[in-house]
Amino acid sequence: VQLQASGGGLVQAGGSLRLSCAASGITFSLYASGWFRQAPGKEREFVAAISRSAGRTYYADSVKGRFTISRDNAMNTVYLQMNTLKPEDTAVYYCAAVRSYNRDYVPGGQGGMDYWGKGTLVTVSS
């Protein structure tokens, strides 16, 4: 099983980035998925999550209204569109997946995730 995150980079404050996470080795449509991040010197935190059906999403308050999570099950990929980026969004972003027996289940935290990707670095300059 592999979750490969990509799309990170350096961007100025106010800019946008789109992260992608491609899954392999699992039937991705059976997994809810989420994005998490870890800033330097801080613990990893929840960012956003999406149900396996894509019918439900959930966001951390800090990114609500600026970030959008989506998925394409045919492409085995989950996305994170990040707009109006702030320096405090600087972090390594990780994607994760959890087997979901309820098509509308949305994980609200990082506990219980089955698989994790290696992360992609997002740096937002002021």
PDB file of C-alpha atoms in Angstrom:
ATOM      1  CA  VAL A   1       0.000   0.000   0.000  1.00  0.00           C
ATOM      2  CA  GLN A   2       1.311   3.421  -0.918  1.00  0.00           C
ATOM      3  CA  LEU A   3      -0.026   6.939  -0.526  1.00  0.00           C
ATOM      4  CA  GLN A   4       2.066   9.350  -2.552  1.00  0.00           C
ATOM      5  CA  ALA A   5       1.554  13.025  -1.767  1.00  0.00           C
ATOM      6  CA  SER A   6       2.724  15.693  -4.183  1.00  0.00           C
ATOM      7  CA  GLY A   7       2.183  19.328  -5.086  1.00  0.00           C
ATOM      8  CA  GLY A   8       3.956  21.048  -2.234  1.00  0.00           C
ATOM      9  CA  GLY A   9       6.319  23.946  -2.762  1.00  0.00           C
ATOM     10  CA  LEU A  10       7.126  27.543  -1.960  1.00  0.00           C
ATOM     11  CA  VAL A  11       4.389  30.130  -2.371  1.00  0.00           C
ATOM     12  CA  GLN A  12       3.846  33.693  -1.241  1.00  0.00           C
ATOM     13  CA  ALA A  13       1.203  34.565   1.299  1.00  0.00           C
ATOM     14  CA  GLY A  14      -2.158  34.904  -0.399  1.00  0.00           C
ATOM     15  CA  GLY A  15      -1.256  32.375  -3.046  1.00  0.00           C
ATOM     16  CA  SER A  16      -2.630  28.937  -3.814  1.00  0.00           C
ATOM     17  CA  LEU A  17      -1.408  25.370  -4.085  1.00  0.00           C
ATOM     18  CA  ARG A  18      -3.112  22.105  -4.925  1.00  0.00           C
ATOM     19  CA  LEU A  19      -1.898  18.960  -3.213  1.00  0.00           C
ATOM     20  CA  SER A  20      -2.561  15.506  -4.615  1.00  0.00           C
ATOM     21  CA  CYS A  21      -2.353  12.112  -2.960  1.00  0.00           C
ATOM     22  CA  ALA A  22      -2.357   9.060  -5.181  1.00  0.00           C
ATOM     23  CA  ALA A  23      -3.213   5.734  -3.565  1.00  0.00           C
ATOM     24  CA  SER A  24      -2.106   2.334  -4.748  1.00  0.00           C
ATOM     25  CA  GLY A  25      -2.471  -1.157  -3.341  1.00  0.00           C
ATOM     26  CA  ILE A  26      -5.947  -0.542  -1.919  1.00  0.00           C
ATOM     27  CA  THR A  27      -9.468  -0.211  -3.264  1.00  0.00           C
ATOM     28  CA  PHE A  28      -9.443   3.516  -2.684  1.00  0.00           C
ATOM     29  CA  SER A  29     -13.202   3.926  -3.015  1.00  0.00           C
ATOM     30  CA  LEU A  30     -13.622   1.911   0.200  1.00  0.00           C
ATOM     31  CA  TYR A  31     -11.512   4.333   2.238  1.00  0.00           C
ATOM     32  CA  ALA A  32     -12.285   7.672   3.799  1.00  0.00           C
ATOM     33  CA  SER A  33      -9.316   9.996   3.477  1.00  0.00           C
ATOM     34  CA  GLY A  34      -7.804  12.981   5.181  1.00  0.00           C
ATOM     35  CA  TRP A  35      -5.051  15.568   5.133  1.00  0.00           C
ATOM     36  CA  PHE A  36      -2.934  16.394   8.156  1.00  0.00           C
ATOM     37  CA  ARG A  37       0.019  18.695   8.679  1.00  0.00           C
ATOM     38  CA  GLN A  38       2.989  19.126  10.963  1.00  0.00           C
ATOM     39  CA  ALA A  39       4.646  22.493  11.347  1.00  0.00           C
ATOM     40  CA  PRO A  40       8.243  22.802  12.597  1.00  0.00           C
ATOM     41  CA  GLY A  41       8.365  22.191  16.333  1.00  0.00           C
ATOM     42  CA  LYS A  42       4.687  21.326  16.550  1.00  0.00           C
ATOM     43  CA  GLU A  43       2.604  18.195  16.708  1.00  0.00           C
ATOM     44  CA  ARG A  44       0.825  16.846  13.670  1.00  0.00           C
ATOM     45  CA  GLU A  45      -2.703  18.213  13.357  1.00  0.00           C
ATOM     46  CA  PHE A  46      -5.841  17.484  11.418  1.00  0.00           C
ATOM     47  CA  VAL A  47      -6.578  19.647   8.354  1.00  0.00           C
ATOM     48  CA  ALA A  48      -9.459  18.148   6.365  1.00  0.00           C
ATOM     49  CA  ALA A  49     -11.192  14.863   5.642  1.00  0.00           C
ATOM     50  CA  ILE A  50     -13.608  13.423   3.113  1.00  0.00           C
ATOM     51  CA  SER A  51     -15.895  10.411   3.127  1.00  0.00           C
ATOM     52  CA  ARG A  52     -15.319   7.588   0.684  1.00  0.00           C
ATOM     53  CA  SER A  53     -18.379   8.690  -1.263  1.00  0.00           C
ATOM     54  CA  ALA A  54     -17.141  12.309  -1.312  1.00  0.00           C
ATOM     55  CA  GLY A  55     -20.556  13.244   0.036  1.00  0.00           C
ATOM     56  CA  ARG A  56     -19.275  14.607   3.312  1.00  0.00           C
ATOM     57  CA  THR A  57     -16.282  16.728   4.248  1.00  0.00           C
ATOM     58  CA  TYR A  58     -14.888  18.123   7.473  1.00  0.00           C
ATOM     59  CA  TYR A  59     -12.351  20.888   8.072  1.00  0.00           C
ATOM     60  CA  ALA A  60     -10.262  22.274  10.868  1.00  0.00           C
ATOM     61  CA  ASP A  61     -11.419  25.735  11.865  1.00  0.00           C
ATOM     62  CA  SER A  62      -8.051  27.176  10.870  1.00  0.00           C
ATOM     63  CA  VAL A  63      -8.550  26.277   7.193  1.00  0.00           C
ATOM     64  CA  LYS A  64     -12.320  26.437   6.811  1.00  0.00           C
ATOM     65  CA  GLY A  65     -13.274  28.649   3.891  1.00  0.00           C
ATOM     66  CA  ARG A  66      -9.746  28.597   2.435  1.00  0.00           C
ATOM     67  CA  PHE A  67      -9.066  24.891   1.789  1.00  0.00           C
ATOM     68  CA  THR A  68     -11.177  22.410  -0.152  1.00  0.00           C
ATOM     69  CA  ILE A  69     -10.761  18.645  -0.039  1.00  0.00           C
ATOM     70  CA  SER A  70     -12.009  16.520  -2.916  1.00  0.00           C
ATOM     71  CA  ARG A  71     -11.411  13.098  -4.400  1.00  0.00           C
ATOM     72  CA  ASP A  72     -11.560  11.195  -7.666  1.00  0.00           C
ATOM     73  CA  ASN A  73     -12.099   7.525  -6.926  1.00  0.00           C
ATOM     74  CA  ALA A  74     -11.573   6.585 -10.565  1.00  0.00           C
ATOM     75  CA  MET A  75      -8.074   8.075 -10.279  1.00  0.00           C
ATOM     76  CA  ASN A  76      -7.479   6.774  -6.723  1.00  0.00           C
ATOM     77  CA  THR A  77      -6.570  10.310  -5.740  1.00  0.00           C
ATOM     78  CA  VAL A  78      -7.536  12.811  -3.058  1.00  0.00           C
ATOM     79  CA  TYR A  79      -6.834  16.515  -3.443  1.00  0.00           C
ATOM     80  CA  LEU A  80      -6.417  19.513  -1.197  1.00  0.00           C
ATOM     81  CA  GLN A  81      -6.936  22.880  -2.841  1.00  0.00           C
ATOM     82  CA  MET A  82      -5.356  25.533  -0.650  1.00  0.00           C
ATOM     83  CA  ASN A  83      -6.210  29.169  -1.270  1.00  0.00           C
ATOM     84  CA  THR A  84      -5.333  32.384   0.526  1.00  0.00           C
ATOM     85  CA  LEU A  85      -2.335  30.704   2.079  1.00  0.00           C
ATOM     86  CA  LYS A  86      -0.806  32.160   5.225  1.00  0.00           C
ATOM     87  CA  PRO A  87       2.700  31.784   6.677  1.00  0.00           C
ATOM     88  CA  GLU A  88       1.167  29.731   9.489  1.00  0.00           C
ATOM     89  CA  ASP A  89       0.101  27.141   6.902  1.00  0.00           C
ATOM     90  CA  THR A  90       3.776  26.247   6.457  1.00  0.00           C
ATOM     91  CA  ALA A  91       4.122  22.561   7.284  1.00  0.00           C
ATOM     92  CA  VAL A  92       4.682  19.093   5.944  1.00  0.00           C
ATOM     93  CA  TYR A  93       1.309  17.882   4.678  1.00  0.00           C
ATOM     94  CA  TYR A  94       0.405  14.221   4.961  1.00  0.00           C
ATOM     95  CA  CYS A  95      -2.451  12.284   3.456  1.00  0.00           C
ATOM     96  CA  ALA A  96      -3.976   9.270   5.162  1.00  0.00           C
ATOM     97  CA  ALA A  97      -6.736   6.742   4.584  1.00  0.00           C
ATOM     98  CA  VAL A  98      -8.979   4.620   6.773  1.00  0.00           C
ATOM     99  CA  ARG A  99     -11.198   1.713   5.757  1.00  0.00           C
ATOM    100  CA  SER A 100     -14.766   2.897   5.971  1.00  0.00           C
ATOM    101  CA  TYR A 101     -17.846   0.657   6.128  1.00  0.00           C
ATOM    102  CA  ASN A 102     -20.120   3.671   6.172  1.00  0.00           C
ATOM    103  CA  ARG A 103     -20.003   5.581   2.910  1.00  0.00           C
ATOM    104  CA  ASP A 104     -20.622   8.863   4.749  1.00  0.00           C
ATOM    105  CA  TYR A 105     -18.072   8.404   7.513  1.00  0.00           C
ATOM    106  CA  VAL A 106     -15.611  11.283   7.836  1.00  0.00           C
ATOM    107  CA  PRO A 107     -12.628  10.912  10.173  1.00  0.00           C
ATOM    108  CA  GLY A 108     -12.284  13.856  12.519  1.00  0.00           C
ATOM    109  CA  GLY A 109      -8.752  13.270  13.692  1.00  0.00           C
ATOM    110  CA  GLN A 110      -5.608  11.323  13.041  1.00  0.00           C
ATOM    111  CA  GLY A 111      -6.369   8.460  15.397  1.00  0.00           C
ATOM    112  CA  GLY A 112      -7.337   5.235  13.706  1.00  0.00           C
ATOM    113  CA  MET A 113      -6.039   6.004  10.226  1.00  0.00           C
ATOM    114  CA  ASP A 114      -4.901   2.826   8.496  1.00  0.00           C
ATOM    115  CA  TYR A 115      -2.346   4.175   6.029  1.00  0.00           C
ATOM    116  CA  TRP A 116      -0.180   7.284   5.834  1.00  0.00           C
ATOM    117  CA  GLY A 117       1.771   8.914   3.036  1.00  0.00           C
ATOM    118  CA  LYS A 118       5.251  10.385   3.461  1.00  0.00           C
ATOM    119  CA  GLY A 119       4.257  14.013   3.214  1.00  0.00           C
ATOM    120  CA  THR A 120       4.931  17.001   1.012  1.00  0.00           C
ATOM    121  CA  LEU A 121       6.392  20.295   2.230  1.00  0.00           C
ATOM    122  CA  VAL A 122       4.429  23.512   1.872  1.00  0.00           C
ATOM    123  CA  THR A 123       6.254  26.740   2.629  1.00  0.00           C
ATOM    124  CA  VAL A 124       4.380  30.035   2.662  1.00  0.00           C
ATOM    125  CA  SER A 125       6.517  33.155   2.687  1.00  0.00           C
ATOM    126  CA  SER A 126       5.320  36.463   4.089  1.00  0.00           C
TER     127      SER A 126
END
